[in-house]
Short mmCIF file of N, CA and C in Angstrom, two decimals:
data_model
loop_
_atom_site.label_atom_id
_atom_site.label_comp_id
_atom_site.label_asym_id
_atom_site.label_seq_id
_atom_site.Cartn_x
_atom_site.Cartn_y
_atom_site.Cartn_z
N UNK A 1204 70.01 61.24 -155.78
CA UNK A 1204 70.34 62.64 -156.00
C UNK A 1204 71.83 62.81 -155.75
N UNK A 1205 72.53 63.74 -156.44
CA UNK A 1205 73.95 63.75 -156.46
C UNK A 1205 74.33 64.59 -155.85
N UNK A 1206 75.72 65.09 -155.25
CA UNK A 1206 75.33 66.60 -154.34
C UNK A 1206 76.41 67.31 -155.83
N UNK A 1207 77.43 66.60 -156.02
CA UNK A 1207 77.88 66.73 -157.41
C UNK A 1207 77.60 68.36 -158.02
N UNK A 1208 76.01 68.37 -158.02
CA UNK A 1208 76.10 69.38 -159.04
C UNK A 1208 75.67 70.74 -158.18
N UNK A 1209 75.39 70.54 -156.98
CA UNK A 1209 75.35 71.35 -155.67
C UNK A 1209 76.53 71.86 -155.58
N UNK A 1210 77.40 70.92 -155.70
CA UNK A 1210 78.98 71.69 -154.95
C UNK A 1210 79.32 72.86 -155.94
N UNK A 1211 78.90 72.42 -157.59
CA UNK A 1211 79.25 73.01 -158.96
C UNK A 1211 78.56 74.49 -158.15
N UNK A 1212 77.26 74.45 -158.62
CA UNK A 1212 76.59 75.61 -158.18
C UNK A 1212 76.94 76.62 -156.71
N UNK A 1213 77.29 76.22 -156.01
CA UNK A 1213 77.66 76.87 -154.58
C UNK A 1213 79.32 77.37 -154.68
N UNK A 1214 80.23 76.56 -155.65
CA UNK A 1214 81.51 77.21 -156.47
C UNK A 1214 80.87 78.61 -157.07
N UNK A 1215 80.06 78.34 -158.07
CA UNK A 1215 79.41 79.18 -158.83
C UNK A 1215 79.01 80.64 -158.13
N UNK A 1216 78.08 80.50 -156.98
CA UNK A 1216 77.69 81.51 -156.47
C UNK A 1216 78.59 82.13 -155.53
N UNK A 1217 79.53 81.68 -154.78
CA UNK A 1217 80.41 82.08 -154.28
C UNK A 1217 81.97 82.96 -155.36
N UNK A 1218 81.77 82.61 -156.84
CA UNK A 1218 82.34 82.97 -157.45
C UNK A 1218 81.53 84.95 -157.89
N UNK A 1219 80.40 84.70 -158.16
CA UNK A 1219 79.69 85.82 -158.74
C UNK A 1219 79.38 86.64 -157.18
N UNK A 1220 79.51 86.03 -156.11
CA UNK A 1220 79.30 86.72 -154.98
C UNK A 1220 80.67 87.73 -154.50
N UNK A 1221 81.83 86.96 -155.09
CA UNK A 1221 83.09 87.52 -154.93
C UNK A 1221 83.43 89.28 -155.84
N UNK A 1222 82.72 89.14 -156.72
CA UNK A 1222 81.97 90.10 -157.76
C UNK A 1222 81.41 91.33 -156.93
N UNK A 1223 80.79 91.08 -155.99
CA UNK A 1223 79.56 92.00 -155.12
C UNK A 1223 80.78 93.47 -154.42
N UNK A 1224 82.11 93.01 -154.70
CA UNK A 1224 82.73 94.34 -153.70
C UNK A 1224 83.46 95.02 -155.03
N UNK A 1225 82.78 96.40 -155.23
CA UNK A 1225 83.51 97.03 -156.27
C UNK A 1225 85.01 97.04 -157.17
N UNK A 1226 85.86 97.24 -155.60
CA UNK A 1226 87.53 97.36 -156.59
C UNK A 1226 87.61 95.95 -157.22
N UNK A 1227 87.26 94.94 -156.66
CA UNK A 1227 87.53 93.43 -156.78
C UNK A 1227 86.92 93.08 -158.20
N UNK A 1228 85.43 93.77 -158.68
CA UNK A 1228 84.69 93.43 -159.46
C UNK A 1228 85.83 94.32 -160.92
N UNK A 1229 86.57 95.66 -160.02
CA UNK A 1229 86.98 96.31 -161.31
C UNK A 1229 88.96 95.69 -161.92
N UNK A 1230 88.96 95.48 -160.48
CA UNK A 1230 90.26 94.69 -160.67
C UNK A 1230 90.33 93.08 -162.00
N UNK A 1231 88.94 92.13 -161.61
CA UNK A 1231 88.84 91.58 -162.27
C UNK A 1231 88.04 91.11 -163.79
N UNK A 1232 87.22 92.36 -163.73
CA UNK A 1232 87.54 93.29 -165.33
C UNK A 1232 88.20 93.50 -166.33
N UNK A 1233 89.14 94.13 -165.35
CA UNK A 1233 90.35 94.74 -166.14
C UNK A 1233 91.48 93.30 -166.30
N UNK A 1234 91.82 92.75 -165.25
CA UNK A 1234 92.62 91.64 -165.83
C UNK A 1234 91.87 90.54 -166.91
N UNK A 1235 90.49 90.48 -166.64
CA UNK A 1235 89.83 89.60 -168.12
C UNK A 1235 90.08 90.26 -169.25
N UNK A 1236 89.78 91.60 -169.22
CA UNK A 1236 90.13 92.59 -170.73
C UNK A 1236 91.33 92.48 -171.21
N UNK A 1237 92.50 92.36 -170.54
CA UNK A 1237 93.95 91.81 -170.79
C UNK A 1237 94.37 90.82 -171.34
N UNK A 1238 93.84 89.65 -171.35
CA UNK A 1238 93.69 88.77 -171.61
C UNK A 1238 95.26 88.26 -171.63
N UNK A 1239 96.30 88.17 -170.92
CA UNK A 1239 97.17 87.91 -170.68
C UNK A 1239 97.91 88.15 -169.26
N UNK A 1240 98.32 87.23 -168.71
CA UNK A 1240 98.92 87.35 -167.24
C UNK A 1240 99.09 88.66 -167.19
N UNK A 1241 98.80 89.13 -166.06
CA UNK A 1241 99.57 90.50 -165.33
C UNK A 1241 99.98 90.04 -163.77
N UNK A 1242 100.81 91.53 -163.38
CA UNK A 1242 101.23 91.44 -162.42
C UNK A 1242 100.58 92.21 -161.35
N UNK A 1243 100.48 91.58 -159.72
CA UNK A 1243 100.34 92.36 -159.17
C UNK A 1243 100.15 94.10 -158.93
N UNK A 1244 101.86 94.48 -159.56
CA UNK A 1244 102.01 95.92 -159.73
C UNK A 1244 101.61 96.32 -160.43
N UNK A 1245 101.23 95.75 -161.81
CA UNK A 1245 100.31 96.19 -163.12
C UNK A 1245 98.71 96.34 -162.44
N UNK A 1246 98.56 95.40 -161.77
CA UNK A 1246 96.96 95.37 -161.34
C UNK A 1246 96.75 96.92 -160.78
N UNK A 1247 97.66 97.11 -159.81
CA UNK A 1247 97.66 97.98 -158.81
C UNK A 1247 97.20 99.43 -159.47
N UNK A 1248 98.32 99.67 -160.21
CA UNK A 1248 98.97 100.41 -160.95
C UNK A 1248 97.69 101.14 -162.36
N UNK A 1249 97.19 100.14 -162.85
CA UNK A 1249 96.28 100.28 -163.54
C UNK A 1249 94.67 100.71 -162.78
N UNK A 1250 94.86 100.53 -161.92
CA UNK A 1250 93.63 100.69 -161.11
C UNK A 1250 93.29 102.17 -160.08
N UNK A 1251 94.95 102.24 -159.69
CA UNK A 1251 95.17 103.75 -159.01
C UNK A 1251 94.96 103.15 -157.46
N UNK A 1252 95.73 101.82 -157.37
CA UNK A 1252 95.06 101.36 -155.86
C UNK A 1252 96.59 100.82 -155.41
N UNK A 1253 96.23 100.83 -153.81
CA UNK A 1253 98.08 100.64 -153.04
C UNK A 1253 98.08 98.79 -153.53
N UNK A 1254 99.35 98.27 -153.96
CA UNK A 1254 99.38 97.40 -153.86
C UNK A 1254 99.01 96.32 -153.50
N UNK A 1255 98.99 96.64 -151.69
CA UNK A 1255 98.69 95.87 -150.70
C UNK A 1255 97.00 95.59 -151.01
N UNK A 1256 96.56 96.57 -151.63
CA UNK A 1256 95.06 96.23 -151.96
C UNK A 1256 94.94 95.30 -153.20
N UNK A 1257 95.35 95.72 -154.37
CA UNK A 1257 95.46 94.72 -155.36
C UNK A 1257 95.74 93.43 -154.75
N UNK A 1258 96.77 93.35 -154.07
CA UNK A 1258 96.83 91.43 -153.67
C UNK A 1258 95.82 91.18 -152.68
N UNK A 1259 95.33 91.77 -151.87
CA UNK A 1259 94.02 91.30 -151.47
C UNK A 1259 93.23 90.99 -152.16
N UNK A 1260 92.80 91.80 -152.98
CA UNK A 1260 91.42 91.54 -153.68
C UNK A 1260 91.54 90.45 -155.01
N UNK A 1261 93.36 90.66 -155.40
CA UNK A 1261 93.29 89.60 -156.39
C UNK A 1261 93.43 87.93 -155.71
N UNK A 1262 94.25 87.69 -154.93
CA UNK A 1262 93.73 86.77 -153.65
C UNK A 1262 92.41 86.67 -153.80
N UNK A 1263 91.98 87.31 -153.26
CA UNK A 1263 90.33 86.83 -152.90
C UNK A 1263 89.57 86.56 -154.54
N UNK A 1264 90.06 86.83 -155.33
CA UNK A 1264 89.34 86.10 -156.81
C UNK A 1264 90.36 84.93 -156.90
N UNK A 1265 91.28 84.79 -156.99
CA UNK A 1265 91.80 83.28 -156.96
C UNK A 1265 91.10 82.90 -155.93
N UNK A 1266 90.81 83.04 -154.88
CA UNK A 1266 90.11 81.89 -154.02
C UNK A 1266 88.49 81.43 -154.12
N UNK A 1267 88.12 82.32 -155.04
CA UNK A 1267 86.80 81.88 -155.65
C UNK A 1267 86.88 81.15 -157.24
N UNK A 1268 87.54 81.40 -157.32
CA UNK A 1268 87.81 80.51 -158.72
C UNK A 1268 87.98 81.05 -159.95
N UNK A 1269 87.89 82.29 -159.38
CA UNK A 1269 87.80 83.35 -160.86
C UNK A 1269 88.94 83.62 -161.71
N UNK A 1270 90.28 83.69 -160.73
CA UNK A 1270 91.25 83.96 -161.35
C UNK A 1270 92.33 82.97 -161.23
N UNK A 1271 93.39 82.69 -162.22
CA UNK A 1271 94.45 81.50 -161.37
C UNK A 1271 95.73 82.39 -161.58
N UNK A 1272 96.52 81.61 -160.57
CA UNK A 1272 98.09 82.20 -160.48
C UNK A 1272 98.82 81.31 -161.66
N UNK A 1273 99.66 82.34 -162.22
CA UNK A 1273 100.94 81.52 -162.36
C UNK A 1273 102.07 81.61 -162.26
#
């Protein structure tokens, strides 16, 4: 048995679990609908939320795998 496809799946659920807190779920919504890099202040900005919240919550989807920096 491989754990291989365990680790896949537990990425997975920790990804759709990251989903479970509203602004985070709408923050990363809206940057999939974009479909092109944005910024922090765009996130923010578009959302009606303080900054300091946008990089939290977009943080916390890069660290599930959902979103990447560049």
């Amino acid at each position: 048995m491989s754990t291989e496809g365990s680790d896949n799946f537990a990425a997975q659920v920790a990804g759709v679990a990251a989903l479970d807190e509203p602004i985070r779920a709408r923050l990363y919504h809206w940057v999939v609908r974009r479909g092109e890099p944005v910024s922090r202040d765009e996130a923010a900005a578009a959302l009606g939320i303080a900054r300091s919240v946008a990089v939290f919550h977009l943080e916390k989807l890069v660290a599930a795998g959902l979103l990447e920096v560049e």
